[in-house]
């Protein structure tokens, strides 16, 4: 790079390292970034930027090669990067770099389960990032493409992280930083960063696609054709820029699975195998993914074999974490396939690891030990390998989303057959079938399963079935735009605390869904009725033939009120379209819908005539919103 001025030299080195990183050549990437760290700085000191990339490569390489203490080493290198960045003369790029370093340091601390320090540093990064929306995004000069690219990426990651924090942490983060998370704005910034093709475009494209494909799948959000189209655009771009990149190929495999093309997903995984090299953890990931694809195809024997091959990778390098977790997946799949001897060997392996002298087992492995104990002790009633595996598929891996409609129907029938006459097992079957049905857009069927499960009234706090049934019932109601009802059932799902078996996978999804429900409620018109003691109030609308009318309404805690809905065709007597009922707040919101067979008038009536002293406040959402007007009775 002789003859280049320091800035051109640094940018050439940065491009070399980035291209090598996303082309699976981690050693070359690490060498390029390390060279930049020790180069003599020019007018703009970029040593901190190189140190940041060097830290990222170290953690990727460390995790992927199953090296020990990779997160601690990455954090140490991040603080080294911050020290180098702090030595630079004052300019906008310095603020960008120190903000990104502090932000990423907080993320690493969260991954180390140091949540207080991690969230504090994520929020503290705002003191560097807060000026970027004006200074960095509008920076002028030859450095503008690099500065703007880094600013867009940093701001997007910050907003995205704040938006997915649990409510208590989100409140603290908003208070510390003075800024609320905005997921849509964050995704828009990532999109701009990628399309502008600046220095951090590969990272922006990768994070954008990962959110659309992996995060949305886990959270139960539905991907649109526009989402898939842009993911394809990103993958085509990545193939030209970084041929055979394992990062983008892995996400492309996930997209194929989401679109129910499991053979293509496995083909993409197989295409990644020649590029793994010494990165043994990627071998674990590929075998694990193949196991999930096999589960989605109901190929139990192949799934069990893939999981067994996956855990062997960790055993071969002397790593204990994730072996019990993967062994339970393998054992359950072997049992469902009828290979009991192989299943027993996998469970024996879980027992061996449980007896090891290790106190810091991760959440997944602790779950595996609980399953092992339950099968050994025969607790929680009659064990069902199929239902246990189904719950993993529905809540942990979400691979039921990848099933075709025919496969989903076949799997649901297997689950119903497995439940037999045991109340708890029927409730578990209902939950799994409800979630599978809503994943495949059979919303009425999903409601039926959830209502049946809740109606059984069985289960306790520990098994987690009641909160999960409330969750899936609320999710379906949200998708049907009955957000008051969804809000009520999400509240019930969260009221069971954090001690039950499904608490961890449930809590993160509730954060996202509650935010979506609250946002939807804010955008809908609300009729607030104050029904005086001894009186009634009605909402009345004249509608035309074929009009679909929907309503939902709720009460303040401790209140009750009567309700009825009628339709009066033009020139005829009124008929009931929803029979009279007396509803309490504890029963949750009421709802209904009606498709008009003729022109006429719909009347929704709330009756507080039985109350002598207390007025009742009713919050009502109706569609079509503009047609209804209030009538006092």
mmCIF file of N, CA, C and O in Angstrom, residues 219-220 394-395 398 400 426-440 442-454 464-480 482 485-494 502 505-506 509-510 513 516-517:
data_model
loop_
_atom_site.group_PDB
_atom_site.id
_atom_site.type_symbol
_atom_site.label_atom_id
_atom_site.label_comp_id
_atom_site.label_asym_id
_atom_site.label_seq_id
_atom_site.Cartn_x
_atom_site.Cartn_y
_atom_site.Cartn_z
ATOM 1 N N UNK A 219 -40.397 -14.503 17.558
ATOM 2 C CA UNK A 219 -41.396 -13.655 18.212
ATOM 3 C C UNK A 219 -42.808 -13.934 17.735
ATOM 4 O O UNK A 219 -43.770 -13.410 18.286
ATOM 5 N N UNK A 220 -42.969 -14.767 16.702
ATOM 6 C CA UNK A 220 -44.307 -15.070 16.195
ATOM 7 C C UNK A 220 -44.833 -14.022 15.239
ATOM 8 O O UNK A 220 -46.035 -13.968 14.976
ATOM 9 N N UNK A 394 -42.229 -26.050 19.244
ATOM 10 C CA UNK A 394 -43.124 -24.894 19.190
ATOM 11 C C UNK A 394 -42.504 -23.675 19.856
ATOM 12 O O UNK A 394 -42.534 -22.563 19.303
ATOM 13 N N UNK A 395 -41.933 -23.839 21.063
ATOM 14 C CA UNK A 395 -41.512 -22.690 21.844
ATOM 15 C C UNK A 395 -40.012 -22.415 21.789
ATOM 16 O O UNK A 395 -39.603 -21.262 21.887
ATOM 17 N N UNK A 398 -38.996 -23.187 17.308
ATOM 18 C CA UNK A 398 -39.992 -22.614 16.398
ATOM 19 C C UNK A 398 -39.959 -23.281 15.023
ATOM 20 O O UNK A 398 -40.347 -22.697 14.017
ATOM 21 N N UNK A 400 -41.790 -25.604 13.866
ATOM 22 C CA UNK A 400 -43.111 -25.941 13.312
ATOM 23 C C UNK A 400 -43.537 -24.916 12.269
ATOM 24 O O UNK A 400 -44.393 -25.211 11.423
ATOM 25 N N UNK A 426 -53.713 -33.413 27.517
ATOM 26 C CA UNK A 426 -54.633 -32.807 26.554
ATOM 27 C C UNK A 426 -54.381 -31.297 26.478
ATOM 28 O O UNK A 426 -54.368 -30.710 25.390
ATOM 29 N N UNK A 427 -54.161 -30.671 27.642
ATOM 30 C CA UNK A 427 -53.869 -29.235 27.654
ATOM 31 C C UNK A 427 -52.577 -28.941 26.894
ATOM 32 O O UNK A 427 -52.496 -27.969 26.131
ATOM 33 N N UNK A 428 -51.564 -29.770 27.089
ATOM 34 C CA UNK A 428 -50.306 -29.586 26.368
ATOM 35 C C UNK A 428 -50.515 -29.742 24.866
ATOM 36 O O UNK A 428 -49.985 -28.977 24.055
ATOM 37 N N UNK A 429 -51.297 -30.752 24.495
ATOM 38 C CA UNK A 429 -51.608 -30.968 23.085
ATOM 39 C C UNK A 429 -52.358 -29.778 22.503
ATOM 40 O O UNK A 429 -52.074 -29.323 21.394
ATOM 41 N N UNK A 430 -53.318 -29.245 23.267
ATOM 42 C CA UNK A 430 -54.099 -28.094 22.793
ATOM 43 C C UNK A 430 -53.199 -26.882 22.556
ATOM 44 O O UNK A 430 -53.356 -26.168 21.554
ATOM 45 N N UNK A 431 -52.263 -26.643 23.476
ATOM 46 C CA UNK A 431 -51.359 -25.512 23.298
ATOM 47 C C UNK A 431 -50.545 -25.665 22.021
ATOM 48 O O UNK A 431 -50.450 -24.742 21.199
ATOM 49 N N UNK A 432 -49.922 -26.829 21.856
ATOM 50 C CA UNK A 432 -49.076 -27.044 20.675
ATOM 51 C C UNK A 432 -49.897 -26.937 19.388
ATOM 52 O O UNK A 432 -49.478 -26.286 18.416
ATOM 53 N N UNK A 433 -51.072 -27.564 19.377
ATOM 54 C CA UNK A 433 -51.915 -27.519 18.177
ATOM 55 C C UNK A 433 -52.381 -26.094 17.884
ATOM 56 O O UNK A 433 -52.462 -25.683 16.721
ATOM 57 N N UNK A 434 -52.683 -25.322 18.938
ATOM 58 C CA UNK A 434 -53.117 -23.936 18.746
ATOM 59 C C UNK A 434 -51.999 -23.112 18.122
ATOM 60 O O UNK A 434 -52.228 -22.329 17.192
ATOM 61 N N UNK A 435 -50.781 -23.266 18.632
ATOM 62 C CA UNK A 435 -49.667 -22.480 18.106
ATOM 63 C C UNK A 435 -49.344 -22.883 16.670
ATOM 64 O O UNK A 435 -49.053 -22.031 15.826
ATOM 65 N N UNK A 436 -49.402 -24.173 16.386
ATOM 66 C CA UNK A 436 -49.152 -24.643 15.017
ATOM 67 C C UNK A 436 -50.231 -24.103 14.072
ATOM 68 O O UNK A 436 -49.931 -23.636 12.961
ATOM 69 N N UNK A 437 -51.487 -24.129 14.511
ATOM 70 C CA UNK A 437 -52.572 -23.649 13.665
ATOM 71 C C UNK A 437 -52.423 -22.169 13.362
ATOM 72 O O UNK A 437 -52.615 -21.727 12.213
ATOM 73 N N UNK A 438 -52.060 -21.356 14.380
ATOM 74 C CA UNK A 438 -51.923 -19.918 14.107
ATOM 75 C C UNK A 438 -50.694 -19.645 13.237
ATOM 76 O O UNK A 438 -50.709 -18.717 12.422
ATOM 77 N N UNK A 439 -49.643 -20.442 13.380
ATOM 78 C CA UNK A 439 -48.479 -20.274 12.507
ATOM 79 C C UNK A 439 -48.839 -20.487 11.044
ATOM 80 O O UNK A 439 -48.210 -19.913 10.154
ATOM 81 N N UNK A 440 -49.851 -21.321 10.807
ATOM 82 C CA UNK A 440 -50.258 -21.624 9.431
ATOM 83 C C UNK A 440 -51.549 -20.908 9.049
ATOM 84 O O UNK A 440 -52.248 -21.303 8.110
ATOM 85 N N UNK A 442 -54.496 -20.621 10.389
ATOM 86 C CA UNK A 442 -55.814 -21.202 10.674
ATOM 87 C C UNK A 442 -56.262 -20.652 12.035
ATOM 88 O O UNK A 442 -56.236 -21.354 13.050
ATOM 89 N N UNK A 443 -56.686 -19.392 12.041
ATOM 90 C CA UNK A 443 -56.870 -18.681 13.303
ATOM 91 C C UNK A 443 -58.081 -19.174 14.081
ATOM 92 O O UNK A 443 -58.028 -19.268 15.312
ATOM 93 N N UNK A 444 -59.183 -19.455 13.413
ATOM 94 C CA UNK A 444 -60.352 -19.970 14.131
ATOM 95 C C UNK A 444 -60.055 -21.323 14.763
ATOM 96 O O UNK A 444 -60.474 -21.607 15.893
ATOM 97 N N UNK A 445 -59.339 -22.167 14.040
ATOM 98 C CA UNK A 445 -58.953 -23.473 14.581
ATOM 99 C C UNK A 445 -58.037 -23.287 15.794
ATOM 100 O O UNK A 445 -58.194 -23.978 16.809
ATOM 101 N N UNK A 446 -57.116 -22.337 15.708
ATOM 102 C CA UNK A 446 -56.211 -22.066 16.828
ATOM 103 C C UNK A 446 -56.982 -21.612 18.062
ATOM 104 O O UNK A 446 -56.699 -22.052 19.189
ATOM 105 N N UNK A 447 -57.974 -20.733 17.870
ATOM 106 C CA UNK A 447 -58.797 -20.292 19.000
ATOM 107 C C UNK A 447 -59.515 -21.460 19.644
ATOM 108 O O UNK A 447 -59.627 -21.551 20.870
ATOM 109 N N UNK A 448 -60.033 -22.356 18.812
ATOM 110 C CA UNK A 448 -60.748 -23.520 19.340
ATOM 111 C C UNK A 448 -59.853 -24.387 20.220
ATOM 112 O O UNK A 448 -60.260 -24.823 21.310
ATOM 113 N N UNK A 449 -58.628 -24.642 19.761
ATOM 114 C CA UNK A 449 -57.685 -25.430 20.559
ATOM 115 C C UNK A 449 -57.371 -24.734 21.887
ATOM 116 O O UNK A 449 -57.358 -25.352 22.956
ATOM 117 N N UNK A 450 -57.094 -23.415 21.818
ATOM 118 C CA UNK A 450 -56.721 -22.677 23.034
ATOM 119 C C UNK A 450 -57.883 -22.634 24.022
ATOM 120 O O UNK A 450 -57.698 -22.798 25.230
ATOM 121 N N UNK A 451 -59.097 -22.400 23.520
ATOM 122 C CA UNK A 451 -60.270 -22.358 24.399
ATOM 123 C C UNK A 451 -60.495 -23.714 25.065
ATOM 124 O O UNK A 451 -60.825 -23.794 26.251
ATOM 125 N N UNK A 452 -60.293 -24.790 24.309
ATOM 126 C CA UNK A 452 -60.455 -26.129 24.890
ATOM 127 C C UNK A 452 -59.428 -26.360 25.997
ATOM 128 O O UNK A 452 -59.762 -26.861 27.081
ATOM 129 N N UNK A 453 -58.170 -25.979 25.749
ATOM 130 C CA UNK A 453 -57.133 -26.168 26.748
ATOM 131 C C UNK A 453 -57.397 -25.370 28.009
ATOM 132 O O UNK A 453 -57.260 -25.879 29.121
ATOM 133 N N UNK A 454 -57.810 -24.105 27.848
ATOM 134 C CA UNK A 454 -58.108 -23.279 29.021
ATOM 135 C C UNK A 454 -59.331 -23.789 29.764
ATOM 136 O O UNK A 454 -59.416 -23.690 30.990
ATOM 137 N N UNK A 464 -46.421 -24.764 33.405
ATOM 138 C CA UNK A 464 -46.452 -23.627 32.489
ATOM 139 C C UNK A 464 -47.523 -23.670 31.429
ATOM 140 O O UNK A 464 -47.580 -22.796 30.563
ATOM 141 N N UNK A 465 -48.418 -24.667 31.458
ATOM 142 C CA UNK A 465 -49.386 -24.788 30.382
ATOM 143 C C UNK A 465 -50.449 -23.685 30.394
ATOM 144 O O UNK A 465 -50.839 -23.179 29.352
ATOM 145 N N UNK A 466 -50.916 -23.300 31.576
ATOM 146 C CA UNK A 466 -51.964 -22.272 31.633
ATOM 147 C C UNK A 466 -51.450 -20.941 31.080
ATOM 148 O O UNK A 466 -52.099 -20.331 30.217
ATOM 149 N N UNK A 467 -50.282 -20.445 31.527
ATOM 150 C CA UNK A 467 -49.785 -19.206 30.912
ATOM 151 C C UNK A 467 -49.540 -19.323 29.414
ATOM 152 O O UNK A 467 -49.796 -18.382 28.661
ATOM 153 N N UNK A 468 -49.090 -20.493 28.963
ATOM 154 C CA UNK A 468 -48.841 -20.647 27.530
ATOM 155 C C UNK A 468 -50.143 -20.636 26.738
ATOM 156 O O UNK A 468 -50.196 -20.096 25.621
ATOM 157 N N UNK A 469 -51.181 -21.222 27.283
ATOM 158 C CA UNK A 469 -52.481 -21.197 26.604
ATOM 159 C C UNK A 469 -53.044 -19.776 26.546
ATOM 160 O O UNK A 469 -53.603 -19.357 25.532
ATOM 161 N N UNK A 470 -52.878 -19.022 27.641
ATOM 162 C CA UNK A 470 -53.285 -17.614 27.607
ATOM 163 C C UNK A 470 -52.481 -16.853 26.555
ATOM 164 O O UNK A 470 -53.015 -16.002 25.832
ATOM 165 N N UNK A 471 -51.203 -17.166 26.476
ATOM 166 C CA UNK A 471 -50.345 -16.483 25.507
ATOM 167 C C UNK A 471 -50.812 -16.735 24.074
ATOM 168 O O UNK A 471 -50.986 -15.795 23.290
ATOM 169 N N UNK A 472 -51.001 -17.991 23.721
ATOM 170 C CA UNK A 472 -51.349 -18.281 22.330
ATOM 171 C C UNK A 472 -52.766 -17.780 22.007
ATOM 172 O O UNK A 472 -53.030 -17.326 20.895
ATOM 173 N N UNK A 473 -53.673 -17.815 23.001
ATOM 174 C CA UNK A 473 -55.014 -17.267 22.795
ATOM 175 C C UNK A 473 -54.916 -15.762 22.526
ATOM 176 O O UNK A 473 -55.565 -15.232 21.604
ATOM 177 N N UNK A 474 -54.086 -15.057 23.313
ATOM 178 C CA UNK A 474 -53.901 -13.625 23.094
ATOM 179 C C UNK A 474 -53.250 -13.327 21.759
ATOM 180 O O UNK A 474 -53.611 -12.358 21.079
ATOM 181 N N UNK A 475 -52.295 -14.165 21.354
ATOM 182 C CA UNK A 475 -51.621 -13.962 20.070
ATOM 183 C C UNK A 475 -52.609 -14.049 18.909
ATOM 184 O O UNK A 475 -52.581 -13.222 17.984
ATOM 185 N N UNK A 476 -53.486 -15.040 18.959
ATOM 186 C CA UNK A 476 -54.478 -15.182 17.883
ATOM 187 C C UNK A 476 -55.436 -13.995 17.885
ATOM 188 O O UNK A 476 -55.777 -13.448 16.825
ATOM 189 N N UNK A 477 -55.883 -13.575 19.065
ATOM 190 C CA UNK A 477 -56.792 -12.423 19.137
ATOM 191 C C UNK A 477 -56.105 -11.170 18.583
ATOM 192 O O UNK A 477 -56.738 -10.341 17.911
ATOM 193 N N UNK A 478 -54.815 -11.017 18.853
ATOM 194 C CA UNK A 478 -54.080 -9.879 18.292
ATOM 195 C C UNK A 478 -54.072 -9.949 16.761
ATOM 196 O O UNK A 478 -54.275 -8.933 16.081
ATOM 197 N N UNK A 479 -53.850 -11.125 16.235
ATOM 198 C CA UNK A 479 -53.833 -11.259 14.775
ATOM 199 C C UNK A 479 -55.213 -11.017 14.162
ATOM 200 O O UNK A 479 -55.314 -10.647 12.992
ATOM 201 N N UNK A 480 -56.264 -11.211 14.984
ATOM 202 C CA UNK A 480 -57.629 -10.911 14.543
ATOM 203 C C UNK A 480 -58.019 -9.462 14.849
ATOM 204 O O UNK A 480 -59.179 -9.087 14.688
ATOM 205 N N UNK A 482 -58.285 -8.007 17.703
ATOM 206 C CA UNK A 482 -59.035 -7.844 18.946
ATOM 207 C C UNK A 482 -58.016 -7.577 20.060
ATOM 208 O O UNK A 482 -57.699 -8.437 20.875
ATOM 209 N N UNK A 485 -58.699 -7.822 23.976
ATOM 210 C CA UNK A 485 -58.712 -9.216 24.449
ATOM 211 C C UNK A 485 -57.286 -9.752 24.509
ATOM 212 O O UNK A 485 -56.891 -10.419 25.471
ATOM 213 N N UNK A 486 -56.494 -9.443 23.472
ATOM 214 C CA UNK A 486 -55.096 -9.881 23.464
ATOM 215 C C UNK A 486 -54.357 -9.320 24.670
ATOM 216 O O UNK A 486 -53.622 -10.041 25.360
ATOM 217 N N UNK A 487 -54.552 -8.046 24.952
ATOM 218 C CA UNK A 487 -53.892 -7.406 26.086
ATOM 219 C C UNK A 487 -54.256 -8.095 27.396
ATOM 220 O O UNK A 487 -53.394 -8.326 28.262
ATOM 221 N N UNK A 488 -55.533 -8.441 27.548
ATOM 222 C CA UNK A 488 -55.994 -9.105 28.774
ATOM 223 C C UNK A 488 -55.306 -10.460 28.945
ATOM 224 O O UNK A 488 -54.827 -10.790 30.047
ATOM 225 N N UNK A 489 -55.229 -11.245 27.884
ATOM 226 C CA UNK A 489 -54.654 -12.590 28.012
ATOM 227 C C UNK A 489 -53.131 -12.552 28.119
ATOM 228 O O UNK A 489 -52.541 -13.408 28.792
ATOM 229 N N UNK A 490 -52.474 -11.564 27.515
ATOM 230 C CA UNK A 490 -51.037 -11.421 27.724
ATOM 231 C C UNK A 490 -50.746 -11.057 29.174
ATOM 232 O O UNK A 490 -49.764 -11.517 29.757
ATOM 233 N N UNK A 491 -51.619 -10.226 29.753
ATOM 234 C CA UNK A 491 -51.467 -9.877 31.163
ATOM 235 C C UNK A 491 -51.615 -11.115 32.041
ATOM 236 O O UNK A 491 -50.841 -11.322 32.979
ATOM 237 N N UNK A 492 -52.588 -11.956 31.725
ATOM 238 C CA UNK A 492 -52.765 -13.196 32.485
ATOM 239 C C UNK A 492 -51.563 -14.122 32.319
ATOM 240 O O UNK A 492 -51.095 -14.742 33.280
ATOM 241 N N UNK A 493 -51.038 -14.206 31.081
ATOM 242 C CA UNK A 493 -49.880 -15.074 30.832
ATOM 243 C C UNK A 493 -48.675 -14.614 31.648
ATOM 244 O O UNK A 493 -47.929 -15.426 32.193
ATOM 245 N N UNK A 494 -48.484 -13.287 31.759
ATOM 246 C CA UNK A 494 -47.347 -12.765 32.508
ATOM 247 C C UNK A 494 -47.520 -12.814 34.009
ATOM 248 O O UNK A 494 -46.542 -12.693 34.756
ATOM 249 N N UNK A 502 -41.984 -22.737 31.256
ATOM 250 C CA UNK A 502 -41.975 -22.006 29.997
ATOM 251 C C UNK A 502 -41.664 -20.517 30.182
ATOM 252 O O UNK A 502 -41.811 -19.731 29.248
ATOM 253 N N UNK A 505 -38.712 -18.750 27.615
ATOM 254 C CA UNK A 505 -39.105 -18.504 26.218
ATOM 255 C C UNK A 505 -40.342 -17.629 26.097
ATOM 256 O O UNK A 505 -40.521 -16.929 25.101
ATOM 257 N N UNK A 506 -41.196 -17.645 27.124
ATOM 258 C CA UNK A 506 -42.419 -16.841 27.077
ATOM 259 C C UNK A 506 -42.132 -15.359 27.295
ATOM 260 O O UNK A 506 -42.706 -14.498 26.612
ATOM 261 N N UNK A 509 -41.018 -13.150 24.265
ATOM 262 C CA UNK A 509 -42.075 -12.970 23.263
ATOM 263 C C UNK A 509 -43.161 -12.032 23.780
ATOM 264 O O UNK A 509 -43.740 -11.259 23.013
ATOM 265 N N UNK A 510 -43.437 -12.077 25.085
ATOM 266 C CA UNK A 510 -44.445 -11.180 25.649
ATOM 267 C C UNK A 510 -44.021 -9.714 25.544
ATOM 268 O O UNK A 510 -44.859 -8.843 25.299
ATOM 269 N N UNK A 513 -44.736 -8.674 21.933
ATOM 270 C CA UNK A 513 -46.160 -8.673 21.590
ATOM 271 C C UNK A 513 -46.932 -7.609 22.358
ATOM 272 O O UNK A 513 -47.850 -6.989 21.806
ATOM 273 N N UNK A 516 -46.455 -4.453 20.524
ATOM 274 C CA UNK A 516 -47.260 -4.391 19.296
ATOM 275 C C UNK A 516 -48.729 -4.139 19.603
ATOM 276 O O UNK A 516 -49.403 -3.363 18.913
ATOM 277 N N UNK A 517 -49.244 -4.791 20.636
ATOM 278 C CA UNK A 517 -50.649 -4.599 21.015
ATOM 279 C C UNK A 517 -50.893 -3.175 21.476
ATOM 280 O O UNK A 517 -51.875 -2.528 21.069
#
